[in-house]
Amino acid sequence: MKFEDRLFPEAGLSWDLERLYGKLTEAKQIATLKTARLTSVEKAILRGLLCSYSPKEIAAHLHWTLSSLRVELTRGLYRYIETLTAHDLNAIKNWRDIVRWLEETEYKIPQSKQDWSEAPEIFSFYGREKELAQLEKKIIQDKYRLITMLGMGGIGKTALAVKFAQKNKQEFQYIIWRSLRHAPLLKELLRDLLGFFSNSNLPTTIQEQISLLIEYLRFSRCLLILDNLEALLDVNHLAGFYKEKYSNYSQLIRRVAEETHQSCLLLTSQDEPVDLLFIRANKVESLQIGSLEDAAKEILKEKGLSNSNCWQKLIERYQGNPLALKLVSATIQELFGGSVVKFLEANTELGVIVPSFFQELLTEQFERLSNLEQEIMYALAINRQPISLKQLQEHFKPQVGSSKLLHTLTSLKRRSLIEVISEVNQTSFTLQPMVMKYILTEEKDRAISLSIARE
Ligand SMILES: Nc1ncnc2c1ncn2[C@@H]1O[C@H](COP(=O)(O)OP(=O)(O)OP(=O)(O)O)[C@@H](O)[C@H]1O
Ligand SMILES: [Mg+2]
């Protein structure tokens, strides 16, 4: 790629460059009576003019003198543009005429472009006023460049991101939503994103492509939402490391966080990616998304459950997790005619039924754990009550060092699978009730499959 090809790429945000190049090539051929194409220098000068750079500024970018640029313009581009826009020859008196004339053509792309095709539709949305206000403060007011929403599966990260973007869409020229659930390679994602901004040719290397994306983020105010980042994280590592073929995502995230631009990358993830711990930039924040709290009652109301005086208890059992509450509401309707009291009375030993879809969610999460993480989960489940680090250590023979244990517990905390209970003189650890129920069922299954294997 020639150096001038990299100049003024942001013109592609507002102009259909490929078509414009094509039409100007035709005009050039008419003017010169030759089959010449537009040169890369002519294209660069055109992009500069379209971005409202003066000939003097463009000359400086090209390392030319102003007078040689003027000669180039009067011999070439000005004449082609006059032909294209059906003006008389030599009608251009001022370089600003060019943008004015071209703006009236079909080559100008209407501004404010949004692509929500991959975002889920949100039918009902309750509460989250505090989180929305927090997002608005950080993203709209303080212009944060990177926000990561973290929280366990089903807690409502995606719904919140959709709500935020819908509510604030007038603040952005571009809104792009992409789900990473199907784990695209970075080069595929970049091709897709850059194609959204402009149909001009892609730079060759990933680094150049990231630079171009950041150029767009600098030129326009964009909201880029990448949902389900956890799909790129490794199965067997501690929380937050990328699978090998996705490790270059780290560069994208880091550069978007650290370089100057006016846009925001909003990530959602069940696990916190390690990059975030190493990014040294202001305007970067992680938000932990927790219980839906009181607003969860609206979900139960919507599902037509009775005994509203017991709803609080139900909400607490399911950690205010909207997905879990929706799923368990269906069970309550089906098996207990909507009676929360009957459901709570009839409930299993732990008082928590793991809805089957949730089971899939947790299975996915569980498969991502390292061996030690899995062992800790089993140990916490068997104990049922919160236990201290020391008690946990006694479970492991041979012993596991306390720093390694702590490290792994932090990782589990980051995955929103365990709860840390801090009291005055001791910290203890336990599983979220729903996760505990799941592990105990798994443990039973594991024991059964082991005994079958032995037979
Ligand atoms: N504030 C809310 N009010 C009503 N329903 C909600 C709310 N938040 C989430 N939900 C519903 O709960 C379910 C799970 O929410 P969502 O998909 O946003 O969770 P998530 O945290 O993105 O989960 P995952 O980590 O699996 O992607 C969805 O059906 C969603 O519509
Ligand atoms: Mg989600």
GROMACS .gro file of C-alpha atoms and ligand atoms in nm:
model
  487
    1MET     CA    1   0.000   0.000   0.000
    2LYS     CA    2   0.139   0.342  -0.096
    3PHE     CA    3   0.170   0.600   0.176
    4GLU     CA    4  -0.087   0.832   0.015
    5ASP     CA    5  -0.344   0.549   0.024
    6ARG     CA    6  -0.350   0.588   0.400
    7LEU     CA    7  -0.432   0.958   0.397
    8PHE     CA    8  -0.777   1.087   0.498
    9PRO     CA    9  -0.953   0.747   0.525
   10GLU     CA   10  -1.235   0.909   0.725
   11ALA     CA   11  -1.372   1.049   0.397
   12GLY     CA   12  -1.514   0.700   0.348
   13LEU     CA   13  -1.748   0.758   0.642
   14SER     CA   14  -1.949   1.019   0.460
   15TRP     CA   15  -1.886   0.942   0.095
   16ASP     CA   16  -1.937   0.644  -0.129
   17LEU     CA   17  -1.575   0.662  -0.241
   18GLU     CA   18  -1.561   0.365  -0.476
   19ARG     CA   19  -1.851   0.496  -0.685
   20LEU     CA   20  -1.712   0.846  -0.680
   21TYR     CA   21  -1.368   0.721  -0.795
   22GLY     CA   22  -1.541   0.529  -1.075
   23LYS     CA   23  -1.740   0.831  -1.193
   24LEU     CA   24  -1.438   1.063  -1.174
   25THR     CA   25  -1.235   0.812  -1.375
   26GLU     CA   26  -1.498   0.834  -1.649
   27ALA     CA   27  -1.480   1.215  -1.631
   28LYS     CA   28  -1.101   1.197  -1.651
   29GLN     CA   29  -1.118   0.979  -1.960
   30ILE     CA   30  -1.354   1.225  -2.126
   31ALA     CA   31  -1.131   1.520  -2.033
   32THR     CA   32  -0.802   1.360  -2.138
   33LEU     CA   33  -0.934   1.144  -2.420
   34LYS     CA   34  -0.724   0.862  -2.277
   35THR     CA   35  -0.804   0.546  -2.084
   36ALA     CA   36  -0.622   0.674  -1.775
   37ARG     CA   37  -0.750   0.584  -1.427
   38LEU     CA   38  -0.756   0.807  -1.122
   39THR     CA   39  -0.410   0.791  -0.958
   40SER     CA   40  -0.365   0.714  -0.590
   41VAL     CA   41  -0.245   1.073  -0.537
   42GLU     CA   42  -0.560   1.211  -0.702
   43LYS     CA   43  -0.772   0.986  -0.481
   44ALA     CA   44  -0.588   1.106  -0.170
   45ILE     CA   45  -0.633   1.474  -0.266
   46LEU     CA   46  -1.001   1.414  -0.332
   47ARG     CA   47  -1.045   1.249   0.011
   48GLY     CA   48  -0.864   1.544   0.173
   49LEU     CA   49  -1.096   1.794   0.003
   50LEU     CA   50  -1.400   1.590   0.103
   51CYS     CA   51  -1.284   1.608   0.465
   52SER     CA   52  -1.261   1.987   0.425
   53TYR     CA   53  -0.882   2.006   0.437
   54SER     CA   54  -0.751   2.310   0.247
   55PRO     CA   55  -0.506   2.261  -0.043
   56LYS     CA   56  -0.233   2.397   0.184
   57GLU     CA   57  -0.305   2.130   0.448
   58ILE     CA   58  -0.328   1.857   0.187
   59ALA     CA   59   0.006   1.967   0.036
   60ALA     CA   60   0.163   1.940   0.381
   61HIS     CA   61   0.030   1.584   0.425
   62LEU     CA   62   0.169   1.485   0.085
   63HIS     CA   63   0.502   1.663   0.147
   64TRP     CA   64   0.442   1.874  -0.162
   65THR     CA   65   0.463   2.251  -0.213
   66LEU     CA   66   0.135   2.436  -0.232
   67SER     CA   67   0.207   2.556  -0.584
   68SER     CA   68   0.265   2.205  -0.720
   69LEU     CA   69  -0.059   2.090  -0.559
   70ARG     CA   70  -0.243   2.383  -0.718
   71VAL     CA   71  -0.106   2.285  -1.060
   72GLU     CA   72  -0.217   1.927  -1.003
   73LEU     CA   73  -0.567   2.041  -0.901
   74THR     CA   74  -0.625   2.282  -1.189
   75ARG     CA   75  -0.497   2.034  -1.447
   76GLY     CA   76  -0.684   1.741  -1.307
   77LEU     CA   77  -0.938   1.695  -1.027
   78TYR     CA   78  -1.110   2.034  -1.059
   79ARG     CA   79  -1.182   1.969  -1.425
   80TYR     CA   80  -1.313   1.614  -1.365
   81ILE     CA   81  -1.539   1.734  -1.085
   82GLU     CA   82  -1.680   2.008  -1.307
   83THR     CA   83  -1.757   1.747  -1.570
   84LEU     CA   84  -1.914   1.511  -1.318
   85THR     CA   85  -2.136   1.777  -1.161
   86ALA     CA   86  -2.231   1.927  -1.503
   87HIS     CA   87  -2.069   2.265  -1.439
   88ASP     CA   88  -1.884   2.474  -1.698
   89LEU     CA   89  -1.511   2.421  -1.730
   90ASN     CA   90  -1.310   2.646  -1.495
   91ALA     CA   91  -1.622   2.715  -1.288
   92ILE     CA   92  -1.444   2.617  -0.964
   93LYS     CA   93  -1.326   2.938  -0.801
   94ASN     CA   94  -1.276   2.806  -0.450
   95TRP     CA   95  -1.184   2.459  -0.323
   96ARG     CA   96  -1.487   2.470  -0.093
   97ASP     CA   97  -1.713   2.461  -0.402
   98ILE     CA   98  -1.619   2.097  -0.447
   99VAL     CA   99  -1.779   1.967  -0.129
  100ARG     CA  100  -2.083   2.190  -0.184
  101TRP     CA  101  -2.141   2.057  -0.533
  102LEU     CA  102  -2.071   1.696  -0.450
  103GLU     CA  103  -2.300   1.711  -0.147
  104GLU     CA  104  -2.588   1.754  -0.389
  105THR     CA  105  -2.501   1.428  -0.564
  106GLU     CA  106  -2.592   1.073  -0.463
  107TYR     CA  107  -2.235   1.001  -0.353
  108LYS     CA  108  -2.287   1.150  -0.010
  109ILE     CA  109  -2.390   0.885   0.245
  110PRO     CA  110  -2.672   0.995   0.475
  111GLN     CA  111  -2.528   1.035   0.824
  112SER     CA  112  -2.629   0.849   1.137
  113LYS     CA  113  -2.610   0.487   1.052
  114GLN     CA  114  -2.717   0.213   1.286
  115ASP     CA  115  -2.691  -0.160   1.267
  116TRP     CA  116  -2.881  -0.348   1.535
  117SER     CA  117  -2.944  -0.658   1.335
  118GLU     CA  118  -2.771  -0.883   1.587
  119ALA     CA  119  -2.920  -0.725   1.900
  120PRO     CA  120  -3.203  -0.915   2.069
  121GLU     CA  121  -3.540  -0.749   2.090
  122ILE     CA  122  -3.633  -0.648   2.443
  123PHE     CA  123  -4.004  -0.683   2.509
  124SER     CA  124  -4.017  -0.572   2.869
  125PHE     CA  125  -3.757  -0.398   3.073
  126TYR     CA  126  -3.783  -0.307   3.440
  127GLY     CA  127  -3.567  -0.118   3.687
  128ARG     CA  128  -3.195  -0.064   3.627
  129GLU     CA  129  -3.237   0.313   3.668
  130LYS     CA  130  -2.915   0.327   3.868
  131GLU     CA  131  -2.715   0.132   3.609
  132LEU     CA  132  -2.859   0.336   3.321
  133ALA     CA  133  -2.770   0.659   3.499
  134GLN     CA  134  -2.419   0.524   3.559
  135LEU     CA  135  -2.378   0.432   3.192
  136GLU     CA  136  -2.510   0.769   3.081
  137LYS     CA  137  -2.273   0.953   3.311
  138LYS     CA  138  -1.971   0.756   3.193
  139ILE     CA  139  -2.048   0.726   2.824
  140ILE     CA  140  -2.249   1.036   2.737
  141GLN     CA  141  -2.122   1.290   2.986
  142ASP     CA  142  -1.764   1.183   3.058
  143LYS     CA  143  -1.702   1.026   2.715
  144TYR     CA  144  -1.551   0.700   2.839
  145ARG     CA  145  -1.383   0.499   2.566
  146LEU     CA  146  -1.428   0.150   2.708
  147ILE     CA  147  -1.697   0.016   2.938
  148THR     CA  148  -1.725  -0.352   3.024
  149MET     CA  149  -2.044  -0.487   3.178
  150LEU     CA  150  -1.978  -0.801   3.379
  151GLY     CA  151  -2.214  -1.043   3.549
  152MET     CA  152  -2.338  -1.398   3.556
  153GLY     CA  153  -2.537  -1.546   3.270
  154GLY     CA  154  -2.895  -1.424   3.255
  155ILE     CA  155  -2.846  -1.127   3.488
  156GLY     CA  156  -2.943  -0.881   3.214
  157LYS     CA  157  -2.622  -0.739   3.059
  158THR     CA  158  -2.747  -0.766   2.704
  159ALA     CA  159  -3.089  -0.623   2.790
  160LEU     CA  160  -2.924  -0.330   2.966
  161ALA     CA  161  -2.693  -0.259   2.674
  162VAL     CA  162  -2.986  -0.262   2.431
  163LYS     CA  163  -3.187  -0.031   2.655
  164PHE     CA  164  -2.898   0.210   2.696
  165ALA     CA  165  -2.833   0.225   2.323
  166GLN     CA  166  -3.201   0.271   2.235
  167LYS     CA  167  -3.245   0.546   2.492
  168ASN     CA  168  -2.937   0.737   2.379
  169LYS     CA  169  -2.927   0.670   2.009
  170GLN     CA  170  -2.949   1.038   1.917
  171GLU     CA  171  -2.611   1.089   2.086
  172PHE     CA  172  -2.426   0.882   1.827
  173GLN     CA  173  -2.369   0.908   1.456
  174TYR     CA  174  -2.307   0.537   1.436
  175ILE     CA  175  -2.428   0.249   1.649
  176ILE     CA  176  -2.306  -0.099   1.572
  177TRP     CA  177  -2.406  -0.408   1.764
  178ARG     CA  178  -2.219  -0.733   1.717
  179SER     CA  179  -2.259  -1.053   1.913
  180LEU     CA  180  -1.940  -1.253   1.961
  181ARG     CA  181  -2.132  -1.564   2.062
  182HIS     CA  182  -2.026  -1.744   1.745
  183ALA     CA  183  -1.664  -1.641   1.816
  184PRO     CA  184  -1.554  -1.467   1.495
  185LEU     CA  185  -1.180  -1.433   1.436
  186LEU     CA  186  -1.058  -1.076   1.482
  187LYS     CA  187  -0.985  -1.041   1.113
  188GLU     CA  188  -1.345  -1.137   1.030
  189LEU     CA  189  -1.485  -0.894   1.284
  190LEU     CA  190  -1.262  -0.610   1.157
  191ARG     CA  191  -1.358  -0.677   0.797
  192ASP     CA  192  -1.722  -0.663   0.898
  193LEU     CA  193  -1.686  -0.347   1.108
  194LEU     CA  194  -1.473  -0.158   0.856
  195GLY     CA  195  -1.717  -0.259   0.583
  196PHE     CA  196  -1.994  -0.104   0.787
  197PHE     CA  197  -1.812   0.230   0.789
  198SER     CA  198  -1.695   0.234   0.432
  199ASN     CA  199  -1.672   0.016   0.124
  200SER     CA  200  -1.316   0.117   0.038
  201ASN     CA  201  -1.031  -0.134   0.030
  202LEU     CA  202  -0.902  -0.281   0.354
  203PRO     CA  203  -0.545  -0.227   0.472
  204THR     CA  204  -0.348  -0.551   0.481
  205THR     CA  205  -0.234  -0.601   0.838
  206ILE     CA  206  -0.450  -0.634   1.149
  207GLN     CA  207  -0.265  -0.344   1.310
  208GLU     CA  208  -0.342  -0.117   1.014
  209GLN     CA  209  -0.704  -0.228   1.021
  210ILE     CA  210  -0.731  -0.144   1.390
  211SER     CA  211  -0.572   0.195   1.314
  212LEU     CA  212  -0.833   0.259   1.047
  213LEU     CA  213  -1.114   0.161   1.283
  214ILE     CA  214  -0.977   0.402   1.543
  215GLU     CA  215  -0.956   0.670   1.274
  216TYR     CA  216  -1.332   0.624   1.219
  217LEU     CA  217  -1.395   0.628   1.594
  218ARG     CA  218  -1.202   0.954   1.611
  219PHE     CA  219  -1.380   1.118   1.321
  220SER     CA  220  -1.736   1.029   1.428
  221ARG     CA  221  -1.905   0.961   1.756
  222CYS     CA  222  -1.980   0.591   1.749
  223LEU     CA  223  -2.113   0.337   1.995
  224LEU     CA  224  -1.971  -0.004   1.924
  225ILE     CA  225  -2.126  -0.284   2.128
  226LEU     CA  226  -1.961  -0.625   2.139
  227ASP     CA  227  -2.181  -0.871   2.328
  228ASN     CA  228  -2.069  -1.202   2.486
  229LEU     CA  229  -1.695  -1.150   2.492
  230GLU     CA  230  -1.670  -1.461   2.714
  231ALA     CA  231  -1.712  -1.670   2.398
  232LEU     CA  232  -1.350  -1.585   2.312
  233LEU     CA  233  -1.206  -1.678   2.648
  234ASP     CA  234  -1.025  -1.999   2.717
  235VAL     CA  235  -1.191  -2.310   2.855
  236ASN     CA  236  -0.916  -2.442   3.073
  237HIS     CA  237  -0.732  -2.136   3.192
  238LEU     CA  238  -0.807  -1.916   3.488
  239ALA     CA  239  -1.078  -1.665   3.410
  240GLY     CA  240  -1.016  -1.403   3.152
  241PHE     CA  241  -0.752  -1.541   2.916
  242TYR     CA  242  -0.831  -1.556   2.548
  243LYS     CA  243  -0.827  -1.878   2.350
  244GLU     CA  244  -0.512  -1.877   2.145
  245LYS     CA  245  -0.666  -1.783   1.813
  246TYR     CA  246  -0.847  -1.489   1.970
  247SER     CA  247  -0.553  -1.346   2.162
  248ASN     CA  248  -0.522  -1.055   1.917
  249TYR     CA  249  -0.858  -0.922   2.042
  250SER     CA  250  -0.652  -0.799   2.331
  251GLN     CA  251  -0.479  -0.551   2.097
  252LEU     CA  252  -0.808  -0.420   1.968
  253ILE     CA  253  -0.947  -0.366   2.317
  254ARG     CA  254  -0.630  -0.214   2.449
  255ARG     CA  255  -0.586   0.026   2.159
  256VAL     CA  256  -0.949   0.138   2.170
  257ALA     CA  257  -0.906   0.199   2.543
  258GLU     CA  258  -0.576   0.381   2.521
  259GLU     CA  259  -0.583   0.583   2.198
  260THR     CA  260  -0.760   0.914   2.157
  261HIS     CA  261  -1.103   0.918   1.991
  262GLN     CA  262  -1.455   1.032   2.067
  263SER     CA  263  -1.638   0.697   2.065
  264CYS     CA  264  -1.719   0.418   2.309
  265LEU     CA  265  -1.669   0.045   2.298
  266LEU     CA  266  -1.924  -0.125   2.522
  267LEU     CA  267  -1.842  -0.488   2.603
  268THR     CA  268  -2.052  -0.744   2.785
  269SER     CA  269  -1.901  -1.056   2.934
  270GLN     CA  270  -1.967  -1.319   3.198
  271ASP     CA  271  -1.594  -1.327   3.273
  272GLU     CA  272  -1.366  -1.030   3.300
  273PRO     CA  273  -1.098  -1.040   3.030
  274VAL     CA  274  -0.747  -1.004   3.173
  275ASP     CA  275  -0.663  -0.712   2.944
  276LEU     CA  276  -0.871  -0.485   3.157
  277LEU     CA  277  -0.642  -0.537   3.452
  278PHE     CA  278  -0.344  -0.415   3.251
  279ILE     CA  279  -0.494  -0.122   3.067
  280ARG     CA  280  -0.345   0.195   3.199
  281ALA     CA  281  -0.586   0.455   3.075
  282ASN     CA  282  -0.847   0.676   3.222
  283LYS     CA  283  -1.191   0.673   3.059
  284VAL     CA  284  -1.207   0.297   3.109
  285GLU     CA  285  -1.438   0.119   3.352
  286SER     CA  286  -1.591  -0.217   3.440
  287LEU     CA  287  -1.941  -0.231   3.581
  288GLN     CA  288  -2.062  -0.533   3.773
  289ILE     CA  289  -2.426  -0.602   3.694
  290GLY     CA  290  -2.605  -0.761   3.989
  291SER     CA  291  -2.957  -0.838   4.113
  292LEU     CA  292  -3.253  -0.669   3.948
  293GLU     CA  293  -3.372  -0.611   4.307
  294ASP     CA  294  -3.725  -0.485   4.358
  295ALA     CA  295  -3.793  -0.438   3.989
  296ALA     CA  296  -3.780  -0.818   3.953
  297LYS     CA  297  -4.131  -0.820   4.105
  298GLU     CA  298  -4.255  -0.677   3.778
  299ILE     CA  299  -4.135  -0.992   3.604
  300LEU     CA  300  -4.328  -1.208   3.852
  301LYS     CA  301  -4.634  -0.989   3.804
  302GLU     CA  302  -4.602  -1.020   3.429
  303LYS     CA  303  -4.589  -1.398   3.466
  304GLY     CA  304  -4.912  -1.391   3.666
  305LEU     CA  305  -4.776  -1.543   3.989
  306SER     CA  306  -4.974  -1.512   4.310
  307ASN     CA  307  -4.875  -1.459   4.679
  308SER     CA  308  -4.695  -1.131   4.622
  309ASN     CA  309  -4.596  -1.124   4.991
  310CYS     CA  310  -4.352  -1.411   4.921
  311TRP     CA  311  -4.200  -1.268   4.605
  312GLN     CA  312  -3.911  -1.110   4.787
  313LYS     CA  313  -3.804  -1.453   4.909
  314LEU     CA  314  -3.822  -1.597   4.559
  315ILE     CA  315  -3.620  -1.307   4.419
  316GLU     CA  316  -3.351  -1.355   4.683
  317ARG     CA  317  -3.328  -1.727   4.613
  318TYR     CA  318  -3.257  -1.655   4.248
  319GLN     CA  319  -3.020  -1.367   4.314
  320GLY     CA  320  -3.252  -1.125   4.138
  321ASN     CA  321  -3.149  -1.294   3.815
  322PRO     CA  322  -3.418  -1.204   3.559
  323LEU     CA  323  -3.351  -1.504   3.341
  324ALA     CA  324  -3.370  -1.747   3.631
  325LEU     CA  325  -3.685  -1.578   3.760
  326LYS     CA  326  -3.852  -1.594   3.422
  327LEU     CA  327  -3.764  -1.960   3.391
  328VAL     CA  328  -3.869  -2.055   3.739
  329SER     CA  329  -4.196  -1.859   3.697
  330ALA     CA  330  -4.285  -2.089   3.412
  331THR     CA  331  -4.227  -2.391   3.639
  332ILE     CA  332  -4.438  -2.234   3.913
  333GLN     CA  333  -4.722  -2.173   3.671
  334GLU     CA  334  -4.705  -2.520   3.528
  335LEU     CA  335  -4.660  -2.726   3.845
  336PHE     CA  336  -4.809  -2.506   4.117
  337GLY     CA  337  -5.079  -2.310   3.936
  338GLY     CA  338  -4.883  -1.989   3.989
  339SER     CA  339  -4.865  -2.021   4.368
  340VAL     CA  340  -4.530  -1.905   4.498
  341VAL     CA  341  -4.616  -2.030   4.847
  342LYS     CA  342  -4.678  -2.385   4.723
  343PHE     CA  343  -4.362  -2.373   4.521
  344LEU     CA  344  -4.154  -2.256   4.815
  345GLU     CA  345  -4.308  -2.523   5.042
  346ALA     CA  346  -4.261  -2.802   4.793
  347ASN     CA  347  -3.915  -2.696   4.708
  348THR     CA  348  -3.621  -2.931   4.699
  349GLU     CA  349  -3.360  -2.967   4.971
  350LEU     CA  350  -3.177  -2.649   4.876
  351GLY     CA  351  -3.489  -2.457   4.794
  352VAL     CA  352  -3.371  -2.392   4.445
  353ILE     CA  353  -3.478  -2.558   4.124
  354VAL     CA  354  -3.236  -2.506   3.843
  355PRO     CA  355  -3.440  -2.434   3.532
  356SER     CA  356  -3.327  -2.654   3.246
  357PHE     CA  357  -3.216  -2.374   3.017
  358PHE     CA  358  -3.016  -2.228   3.300
  359GLN     CA  359  -2.853  -2.563   3.339
  360GLU     CA  360  -2.717  -2.527   2.987
  361LEU     CA  361  -2.585  -2.182   3.070
  362LEU     CA  362  -2.411  -2.314   3.377
  363THR     CA  363  -2.276  -2.617   3.192
  364GLU     CA  364  -2.116  -2.383   2.941
  365GLN     CA  365  -1.970  -2.177   3.222
  366PHE     CA  366  -1.853  -2.482   3.412
  367GLU     CA  367  -1.674  -2.631   3.112
  368ARG     CA  368  -1.468  -2.317   3.092
  369LEU     CA  369  -1.318  -2.370   3.436
  370SER     CA  370  -0.969  -2.496   3.512
  371ASN     CA  371  -0.937  -2.818   3.712
  372LEU     CA  372  -0.861  -2.637   4.035
  373GLU     CA  373  -1.155  -2.404   3.982
  374GLN     CA  374  -1.383  -2.704   3.935
  375GLU     CA  375  -1.246  -2.871   4.248
  376ILE     CA  376  -1.307  -2.554   4.449
  377MET     CA  377  -1.662  -2.537   4.318
  378TYR     CA  378  -1.721  -2.896   4.431
  379ALA     CA  379  -1.566  -2.825   4.770
  380LEU     CA  380  -1.788  -2.518   4.821
  381ALA     CA  381  -2.096  -2.709   4.709
  382ILE     CA  382  -2.033  -3.004   4.942
  383ASN     CA  383  -1.989  -2.766   5.236
  384ARG     CA  384  -2.304  -2.574   5.156
  385GLN     CA  385  -2.228  -2.317   5.425
  386PRO     CA  386  -1.977  -2.039   5.354
  387ILE     CA  387  -1.624  -2.150   5.441
  388SER     CA  388  -1.300  -1.970   5.510
  389LEU     CA  389  -0.983  -1.998   5.308
  390LYS     CA  390  -0.831  -2.218   5.578
  391GLN     CA  391  -1.125  -2.457   5.579
  392LEU     CA  392  -1.111  -2.471   5.204
  393GLN     CA  393  -0.743  -2.556   5.217
  394GLU     CA  394  -0.813  -2.857   5.438
  395HIS     CA  395  -1.013  -3.006   5.152
  396PHE     CA  396  -0.714  -3.046   4.931
  397LYS     CA  397  -0.476  -3.336   4.966
  398PRO     CA  398  -0.198  -3.281   4.873
  399GLN     CA  399  -0.227  -2.926   4.993
  400VAL     CA  400  -0.263  -2.635   4.758
  401GLY     CA  401  -0.078  -2.314   4.849
  402SER     CA  402  -0.297  -2.035   4.984
  403SER     CA  403  -0.183  -1.783   4.724
  404LYS     CA  404  -0.275  -2.024   4.445
  405LEU     CA  405  -0.613  -2.082   4.609
  406LEU     CA  406  -0.676  -1.710   4.645
  407HIS     CA  407  -0.577  -1.654   4.287
  408THR     CA  408  -0.825  -1.918   4.175
  409LEU     CA  409  -1.099  -1.785   4.402
  410THR     CA  410  -1.051  -1.439   4.249
  411SER     CA  411  -1.090  -1.599   3.912
  412LEU     CA  412  -1.417  -1.765   4.020
  413LYS     CA  413  -1.539  -1.437   4.163
  414ARG     CA  414  -1.469  -1.272   3.832
  415ARG     CA  415  -1.687  -1.532   3.667
  416SER     CA  416  -1.970  -1.442   3.907
  417LEU     CA  417  -1.988  -1.803   4.024
  418ILE     CA  418  -1.897  -1.756   4.389
  419GLU     CA  419  -1.997  -1.511   4.655
  420VAL     CA  420  -1.747  -1.358   4.891
  421ILE     CA  421  -1.882  -1.278   5.234
  422SER     CA  422  -1.674  -1.025   5.419
  423GLU     CA  423  -1.724  -1.011   5.794
  424VAL     CA  424  -1.529  -0.812   6.046
  425ASN     CA  425  -1.259  -1.066   6.113
  426GLN     CA  426  -1.297  -1.319   5.838
  427THR     CA  427  -1.378  -1.362   5.476
  428SER     CA  428  -1.565  -1.668   5.362
  429PHE     CA  429  -1.666  -1.810   5.030
  430THR     CA  430  -1.973  -1.986   4.901
  431LEU     CA  431  -2.157  -2.052   4.578
  432GLN     CA  432  -2.463  -1.871   4.455
  433PRO     CA  433  -2.758  -2.096   4.551
  434MET     CA  434  -2.849  -2.174   4.196
  435VAL     CA  435  -2.493  -2.258   4.108
  436MET     CA  436  -2.470  -2.478   4.418
  437LYS     CA  437  -2.776  -2.675   4.320
  438TYR     CA  438  -2.633  -2.723   3.975
  439ILE     CA  439  -2.298  -2.845   4.101
  440LEU     CA  440  -2.457  -3.090   4.342
  441THR     CA  441  -2.664  -3.239   4.061
  442GLU     CA  442  -2.352  -3.255   3.847
  443GLU     CA  443  -2.163  -3.419   4.132
  444LYS     CA  444  -2.434  -3.684   4.157
  445ASP     CA  445  -2.418  -3.740   3.782
  446ARG     CA  446  -2.042  -3.762   3.801
  447ALA     CA  447  -2.061  -4.022   4.077
  448ILE     CA  448  -2.318  -4.223   3.880
  449SER     CA  449  -2.117  -4.215   3.561
  450LEU     CA  450  -1.803  -4.320   3.753
  451SER     CA  451  -1.984  -4.617   3.906
  452ILE     CA  452  -2.127  -4.716   3.568
  453ALA     CA  453  -1.778  -4.698   3.423
  454ARG     CA  454  -1.649  -4.924   3.701
  455GLU     CA  455  -1.915  -5.189   3.650
  456LIG     N1  456  -3.433  -0.522   3.345
  456LIG     C1  457  -3.499  -0.625   3.293
  456LIG     N2  458  -3.634  -0.629   3.294
  456LIG     C2  459  -3.700  -0.734   3.241
  456LIG     N3  460  -3.639  -0.841   3.185
  456LIG     C3  461  -3.506  -0.843   3.183
  456LIG     C4  462  -3.429  -0.736   3.236
  456LIG     N4  463  -3.299  -0.766   3.219
  456LIG     C5  464  -3.295  -0.885   3.158
  456LIG     N5  465  -3.418  -0.931   3.136
  456LIG     C6  466  -3.453  -1.057   3.070
  456LIG     O1  467  -3.376  -1.163   3.129
  456LIG     C7  468  -3.323  -1.250   3.030
  456LIG     C8  469  -3.172  -1.252   3.038
  456LIG     O2  470  -3.121  -1.123   3.011
  456LIG     P1  471  -2.991  -1.102   2.921
  456LIG     O3  472  -2.993  -1.187   2.802
  456LIG     O4  473  -2.976  -0.955   2.903
  456LIG     O5  474  -2.879  -1.157   3.021
  456LIG     P2  475  -2.722  -1.160   3.000
  456LIG     O6  476  -2.662  -1.110   3.126
  456LIG     O7  477  -2.687  -1.089   2.877
  456LIG     O8  478  -2.693  -1.316   2.987
  456LIG     P3  479  -2.573  -1.390   2.909
  456LIG     O9  480  -2.449  -1.373   2.992
  456LIG    O10  481  -2.615  -1.533   2.902
  456LIG    O11  482  -2.559  -1.327   2.776
  456LIG     C9  483  -3.377  -1.200   2.898
  456LIG    O12  484  -3.493  -1.271   2.867
  456LIG    C10  485  -3.409  -1.055   2.924
  456LIG    O13  486  -3.509  -1.007   2.841
  457MG      MG  487  -2.606  -1.150   2.700
   0.00000   0.00000   0.00000
